[in-house]
C-alpha cells in the first residue's frame, strides 16, 4: 500500500466548533475527495457488483463496489446492517456518528463507515492495535445489529461517481481514533433514562464479543477467523471437486450439490443464487487447473504420486533427513556469525566507540548492539565470579580500583548468590566431590 497522488480539492475544510448537529455540513464533493484521499490504495479489488470484482489500479471513483482496506493497513471500519430499519439503527445517538451511510433503495439495508487514523495490522505489527481494531469493529457491529459475517473487504463505494444508493455524509472532517470510538460507546448514557433515575437500565453499547454462534462457525466450520461464508463454501467446494476430478468423476453436477450442502451447515446460510454462482466459479477454477491441493488425507492422489516420483513434493525419509541436517548447519552458521559480531561489538565498546558507531560498523541495528553488549557484560561478570571463587584477586579480575566489599555490594542479587555458591564449593574439604579445584 502506498499513497496515491491525487489532485487537491478546490474546497477547504471548514472550521468547526461544538457538536456535529450545530456544525455547517461540508459539501459532498469535499467529503468524497477526503475519503478518496484516505483510501490510499494503488491496486485494489473493485467492480460493478460485489460478486464480480477484479484487481485493478484504475480510478477508484469508477466502481460502485471497492476494496476499502489494505491487507495489513486498516483505514476504515465498515458495518453492514441487513435490516429494513438500518438507517434508524445507525443514527441511534449511542452510536458514534459515521462518516458516511449508504442505503440500499431496494430493501432499506445500509452500510456505515468510519474513517480511522491508520492502524497497522501486518505480520510484524504489535498484537495490541490489531486486537483493538477488531474489538471496536465488533462492538460497532453489535451496537447496530450488523452482520458479523461481513468481512469488510468489498463494500459499497462511498466516493464513487455512481454509488449503489443514496449516500449521506457527516460533518466530521478528521479521522476517528479507536479510543474515541470506544469512549463514545462506553460513556454514552440515555438522557431520558437518566432523568427518570433508571441508571441500571442504561443500554450497554460497548460489547466487543461476537455472538457465540458466529465464533463457533468461524473457528470450527469456516476453518479461519477471517474467512467469510463465501470463501468457506468456495474453497471447500473446489477441494472436493479436485478429489472427484483426480478419480475421473464428473464435477459439473456434483459442484452444486456440494456447495449447497456446505452452505446448509452454516449458521446463517447464503442465498441459493449466490451459492449457485460459487459452485460455477469452483468448476471454472478446476477446469483451468487452479487450486489443486498440495496434500491429501484420503487415498493416494495419482497427480501427487507422479510429482513425488519426479522429485517434486515427495516427503521421503532421505529428504526429511537432509532437510533437518541443512537446517542444523544453517543454524550453526548463523550462531557462529552472531557470536563473532558480538565479540567485535564488545571490543569496539571497550575501545570507546558509541553504540551508533558500532551498529554502523557491524551493519546491524542499535537494538542488536545493545543486546550483544548486555550479553557480553553478563559473560564478563560470570568469568570474574569464577576467578574470585578460585581465590583470585578481585582487583585484578574486575579491573576496578574500588575495595572488594564495595564491588561485591554492586553486584545483582542473582550474581551474588552464584558467587556465594562458588565460594562454598571452593572451600569444601579436600577430596569432597563438590570441591572446585
XYZ file of C-alpha atoms in Angstrom:
437
model
C 0.000 0.000 0.000
C 1.253 3.449 -0.798
C -0.121 6.926 -1.079
C -1.976 7.920 -4.213
C -1.074 11.217 -5.829
C -4.421 12.958 -6.125
C -5.194 16.451 -7.189
C -6.008 18.695 -4.235
C -9.629 19.648 -3.815
C -10.643 23.179 -4.504
C -12.674 23.467 -1.311
C -11.034 23.920 2.084
C -12.115 22.171 5.279
C -14.471 24.378 7.294
C -13.574 25.249 10.860
C -15.959 23.531 13.261
C -16.880 24.172 16.846
C -19.386 22.393 19.040
C -21.330 19.214 18.313
C -21.894 17.892 14.833
C -25.557 18.907 14.857
C -24.508 22.574 15.209
C -21.735 22.466 12.600
C -22.186 23.548 8.988
C -22.108 20.495 6.771
C -19.255 20.394 4.205
C -20.313 19.838 0.627
C -20.441 16.265 -0.659
C -17.634 16.884 -3.147
C -15.244 17.731 -0.305
C -16.228 14.650 1.688
C -15.850 12.325 -1.318
C -12.409 13.739 -2.010
C -11.464 13.348 1.661
C -12.492 9.675 1.696
C -10.718 9.019 -1.588
C -7.509 10.582 -0.293
C -7.713 8.458 2.861
C -8.277 5.302 0.793
C -4.658 5.388 -0.464
C -4.649 2.077 -2.381
C -2.864 1.901 -5.717
C -4.036 -1.659 -6.524
C -7.324 -2.925 -5.168
C -10.310 -5.171 -5.896
C -13.239 -3.347 -7.460
C -16.203 -3.979 -9.738
C -19.753 -3.120 -10.693
C -21.183 -5.775 -8.314
C -19.795 -7.327 -5.165
C -19.634 -10.739 -6.867
C -17.716 -9.549 -9.959
C -14.653 -7.733 -8.659
C -11.137 -7.867 -10.071
C -7.755 -6.407 -9.206
C -7.249 -3.003 -10.789
C -5.281 0.221 -10.475
C -7.875 2.389 -12.238
C -9.563 5.462 -10.778
C -11.497 4.206 -7.708
C -14.376 6.566 -8.477
C -15.363 4.385 -11.451
C -16.509 1.401 -9.349
C -19.659 1.097 -7.212
C -18.005 -1.678 -5.124
C -14.429 -1.397 -3.903
C -11.866 -2.891 -1.535
C -11.845 -0.443 1.352
C -8.818 -1.616 3.403
C -5.406 -2.968 2.508
C -4.237 -6.372 3.680
C -2.097 -5.003 6.505
C -3.423 -1.449 6.974
C -6.862 -0.533 8.313
C -8.056 2.907 7.230
C -11.805 2.344 7.743
C -14.326 0.437 9.827
C -17.446 -0.523 7.895
C -20.545 -2.295 9.245
C -23.286 -3.920 7.189
C -26.831 -3.771 8.590
C -29.306 -6.141 6.910
C -32.484 -4.746 8.429
C -35.241 -2.616 6.959
C -34.697 -0.035 9.713
C -30.919 0.041 9.202
C -30.843 3.841 8.813
C -32.529 4.390 12.185
C -30.247 1.857 13.876
C -27.113 3.588 12.594
C -28.313 7.060 13.625
C -29.080 5.971 17.198
C -27.412 8.564 19.478
C -25.416 5.895 21.276
C -23.566 5.108 18.041
C -20.657 7.364 17.028
C -21.715 9.421 14.034
C -20.415 7.517 10.932
C -18.581 9.404 8.224
C -20.938 8.008 5.585
C -24.094 5.953 5.252
C -25.086 4.214 2.010
C -28.662 2.942 1.870
C -29.873 0.211 -0.464
C -33.044 1.667 -2.024
C -34.413 -1.819 -2.786
C -34.723 -3.139 0.776
C -33.611 -0.388 3.168
C -30.404 -2.146 4.187
C -27.398 0.106 4.755
C -23.653 0.226 5.229
C -21.936 2.743 7.502
C -18.253 3.596 7.663
C -15.886 5.423 9.983
C -12.584 6.962 8.819
C -9.725 5.922 11.121
C -6.253 7.022 11.977
C -4.459 4.261 10.084
C -3.901 1.064 12.116
C -1.089 -1.263 11.055
C -2.106 -4.926 11.436
C 0.536 -6.587 9.263
C 2.741 -9.581 10.006
C 5.310 -7.651 12.064
C 2.798 -5.444 13.861
C 2.212 -5.430 17.595
C -0.815 -7.547 18.561
C -2.463 -4.766 20.564
C -3.567 -2.454 17.711
C -4.935 -5.335 15.630
C -6.925 -6.714 18.571
C -8.190 -3.235 19.468
C -9.332 -2.668 15.879
C -11.206 -5.982 15.863
C -12.801 -5.204 19.234
C -14.031 -1.780 18.092
C -15.346 -3.182 14.788
C -17.197 -5.966 16.629
C -18.627 -3.537 19.177
C -19.954 -1.262 16.429
C -21.475 -4.260 14.648
C -23.172 -5.394 17.857
C -24.437 -1.892 18.600
C -26.236 -1.518 15.258
C -27.273 -5.176 14.931
C -24.997 -5.661 11.911
C -23.880 -8.758 10.035
C -20.969 -10.474 11.815
C -20.188 -12.472 8.667
C -19.395 -9.246 6.810
C -15.605 -9.278 6.204
C -15.270 -5.545 5.367
C -13.247 -6.381 2.252
C -15.594 -5.345 -0.581
C -18.001 -2.534 0.373
C -20.276 -0.068 -1.332
C -18.043 2.721 -2.591
C -18.929 5.984 -0.783
C -16.835 8.161 -3.130
C -17.966 6.564 -6.413
C -19.264 8.766 -9.212
C -22.311 6.452 -9.458
C -22.846 4.901 -5.990
C -25.199 1.992 -5.384
C -27.614 4.099 -3.364
C -28.127 7.414 -1.595
C -25.009 8.486 0.307
C -25.204 10.680 3.393
C -22.020 12.200 4.798
C -21.414 13.561 8.271
C -19.924 16.945 9.076
C -16.736 15.447 10.521
C -13.542 16.302 8.647
C -10.910 14.485 10.755
C -10.325 10.733 11.198
C -11.514 8.899 14.267
C -9.165 7.287 16.716
C -10.079 3.851 18.029
C -10.032 5.243 21.555
C -12.575 7.913 20.599
C -14.980 5.324 19.209
C -14.653 3.189 22.331
C -15.062 6.216 24.605
C -18.330 7.149 22.876
C -19.704 3.611 23.167
C -18.701 3.209 26.810
C -19.516 6.706 28.026
C -22.857 7.416 26.357
C -25.954 7.356 28.543
C -29.577 7.762 27.551
C -30.664 11.172 28.928
C -34.306 10.075 29.196
C -33.446 7.061 31.378
C -31.012 9.175 33.396
C -33.718 11.804 34.048
C -36.082 9.098 35.292
C -33.398 7.601 37.535
C -33.137 4.322 35.627
C -29.341 4.215 35.637
C -29.301 0.430 35.942
C -31.323 0.117 32.713
C -28.864 2.078 30.567
C -28.082 0.200 27.325
C -24.621 -1.398 27.155
C -23.256 -0.108 23.850
C -19.714 -1.470 24.267
C -19.725 -5.214 23.596
C -16.569 -6.363 21.761
C -17.570 -10.057 21.628
C -19.351 -11.587 18.615
C -22.247 -13.982 19.217
C -21.249 -17.476 20.275
C -22.716 -18.952 17.083
C -20.526 -16.740 14.912
C -17.385 -17.526 16.905
C -18.056 -21.283 16.617
C -18.773 -21.111 12.903
C -15.725 -19.032 12.052
C -13.240 -21.086 14.063
C -14.575 -24.611 13.543
C -16.711 -24.580 10.415
C -15.029 -21.987 8.253
C -11.570 -23.006 9.452
C -10.256 -19.446 9.806
C -11.262 -16.479 11.978
C -11.036 -14.213 8.917
C -12.781 -16.438 6.336
C -16.322 -15.391 5.396
C -19.167 -17.599 4.280
C -18.407 -17.161 0.573
C -14.747 -18.135 0.949
C -15.632 -21.097 3.156
C -18.095 -22.556 0.636
C -15.861 -21.803 -2.375
C -12.598 -23.305 -1.084
C -14.242 -26.398 0.374
C -16.183 -26.970 -2.849
C -13.096 -26.564 -5.013
C -11.101 -29.013 -2.885
C -13.896 -31.578 -3.151
C -14.080 -31.110 -6.938
C -10.344 -31.725 -7.283
C -10.740 -35.065 -5.499
C -13.522 -36.017 -7.890
C -11.530 -34.842 -10.918
C -8.493 -36.927 -9.901
C -10.731 -40.008 -9.801
C -12.161 -39.200 -13.218
C -15.677 -38.392 -11.998
C -17.997 -35.687 -13.327
C -17.671 -32.399 -11.448
C -20.345 -30.414 -13.305
C -23.331 -31.798 -11.425
C -21.541 -32.570 -8.150
C -20.373 -28.983 -7.620
C -23.853 -27.582 -6.945
C -24.736 -30.404 -4.563
C -21.503 -29.977 -2.582
C -21.816 -26.191 -2.409
C -25.425 -26.278 -1.189
C -24.591 -28.945 1.402
C -21.757 -26.832 2.795
C -23.997 -23.772 2.806
C -26.717 -25.607 4.736
C -24.208 -26.361 7.513
C -23.634 -22.648 8.139
C -25.418 -20.936 10.962
C -26.564 -18.158 8.606
C -26.762 -19.694 5.082
C -26.277 -17.732 1.889
C -28.955 -17.276 -0.740
C -29.484 -20.049 -3.340
C -28.446 -17.851 -6.290
C -25.252 -16.820 -4.555
C -24.393 -20.459 -3.796
C -25.010 -21.390 -7.448
C -22.569 -18.682 -8.517
C -19.947 -20.008 -6.083
C -20.400 -23.550 -7.420
C -19.998 -22.343 -11.032
C -16.852 -20.434 -10.070
C -15.381 -23.558 -8.436
C -15.998 -25.525 -11.656
C -14.221 -22.899 -13.750
C -11.238 -22.866 -11.378
C -10.830 -26.645 -11.512
C -11.076 -26.711 -15.315
C -8.362 -24.038 -15.503
C -6.133 -26.097 -13.193
C -6.189 -23.624 -10.299
C -6.266 -24.505 -6.624
C -5.152 -28.125 -6.758
C -4.486 -29.315 -3.158
C -0.824 -29.953 -2.401
C -1.613 -32.728 0.101
C -4.307 -35.346 0.529
C -5.751 -37.140 3.574
C -7.543 -39.801 1.540
C -6.278 -42.447 -0.881
C -3.153 -41.884 -2.922
C -3.504 -38.999 -5.338
C -2.139 -40.008 -8.786
C -1.039 -36.469 -9.568
C 0.842 -36.113 -6.287
C 2.373 -39.574 -6.774
C 3.754 -38.603 -10.190
C 5.041 -35.320 -8.770
C 6.811 -37.140 -5.941
C 8.357 -39.684 -8.299
C 9.815 -36.791 -10.289
C 11.364 -35.353 -7.131
C 8.810 -32.603 -6.513
C 6.867 -32.501 -3.258
C 7.782 -36.042 -2.173
C 8.498 -36.356 1.561
C 10.760 -39.397 1.730
C 12.985 -40.266 4.711
C 16.252 -39.235 2.975
C 14.764 -35.861 2.012
C 13.492 -35.234 5.523
C 16.893 -36.152 6.990
C 18.711 -33.915 4.508
C 16.369 -31.022 5.259
C 16.947 -31.404 9.002
C 20.717 -31.510 8.519
C 20.613 -28.414 6.317
C 18.596 -26.535 8.929
C 21.022 -27.561 11.679
C 24.041 -26.486 9.588
C 22.401 -23.137 8.752
C 21.628 -22.592 12.423
C 25.259 -23.266 13.405
C 26.496 -20.821 10.758
C 24.133 -18.115 11.968
C 25.097 -18.680 15.601
C 28.804 -18.507 14.752
C 28.325 -15.263 12.811
C 26.285 -13.803 15.671
C 28.975 -14.682 18.240
C 31.655 -13.142 16.037
C 29.670 -9.896 15.725
C 29.056 -9.860 19.489
C 32.797 -10.179 20.156
C 33.542 -7.369 17.718
C 30.893 -5.193 19.361
C 32.417 -5.802 22.807
C 35.927 -4.970 21.589
C 34.730 -1.765 19.941
C 32.835 -0.783 23.079
C 35.915 -1.355 25.232
C 37.827 0.832 22.766
C 35.440 3.715 23.480
C 33.080 3.557 20.493
C 29.440 4.591 20.942
C 26.534 2.279 20.169
C 25.552 4.067 16.944
C 29.080 3.787 15.530
C 29.256 0.090 16.458
C 25.926 -0.581 14.761
C 27.098 1.161 11.598
C 30.388 -0.760 11.570
C 28.722 -4.151 12.041
C 25.749 -3.380 9.734
C 23.208 -4.164 12.448
C 20.661 -2.145 14.411
C 21.422 -0.320 17.625
C 18.987 -2.623 19.408
C 21.077 -5.631 18.356
C 24.275 -3.948 19.547
C 22.726 -3.284 22.966
C 21.721 -6.941 23.178
C 25.284 -8.010 22.293
C 26.760 -5.705 24.944
C 24.333 -6.846 27.637
C 25.221 -10.498 26.978
C 28.939 -9.665 26.979
C 28.666 -7.909 30.364
C 26.983 -10.977 31.842
C 29.716 -13.237 30.482
C 32.390 -10.888 31.855
C 30.816 -10.927 35.305
C 30.498 -14.714 35.304
C 34.189 -15.071 34.436
C 35.019 -12.640 37.242
C 32.954 -14.646 39.714
C 34.684 -17.876 38.698
C 38.080 -16.199 39.195
C 37.106 -14.914 42.635
C 35.707 -18.316 43.652
C 39.078 -19.913 42.869
C 40.857 -17.409 45.142
C 41.848 -14.828 42.547
C 42.394 -11.165 43.247
C 39.179 -9.177 42.903
C 41.000 -6.057 41.728
C 42.809 -7.989 39.062
C 39.718 -9.901 37.938
C 37.350 -6.967 37.748
C 39.730 -4.225 36.706
C 38.233 -1.816 39.245
C 40.036 0.177 41.885
C 37.287 0.051 44.481
C 37.671 -2.172 47.546
C 36.395 -5.756 47.117
C 33.482 -5.240 49.525
C 32.161 -2.206 47.603
C 32.442 -4.085 44.329
C 30.506 -7.065 45.726
C 27.734 -4.810 47.021
C 27.137 -3.502 43.499
C 26.566 -6.999 42.123
C 22.995 -8.005 41.236
C 21.430 -10.419 43.677
C 21.440 -13.450 41.274
C 25.156 -12.980 40.605
C 25.852 -12.521 44.337
C 24.086 -15.794 45.129
C 26.131 -17.509 42.411
C 29.344 -16.073 43.907
C 28.480 -17.385 47.358
C 27.695 -20.812 45.925
C 31.022 -20.937 44.082
C 32.867 -19.876 47.242
C 31.188 -22.650 49.233
C 32.224 -25.180 46.613
C 35.799 -23.870 46.594
C 36.040 -24.105 50.391
C 34.777 -27.671 50.545
C 37.099 -30.215 52.263
C 39.800 -31.804 50.063
C 38.604 -34.905 48.343
C 34.982 -33.838 48.532
C 33.064 -34.486 45.274
C 31.693 -30.925 45.413
C 35.069 -29.182 45.798
C 36.111 -26.887 42.936
C 39.805 -27.350 42.107
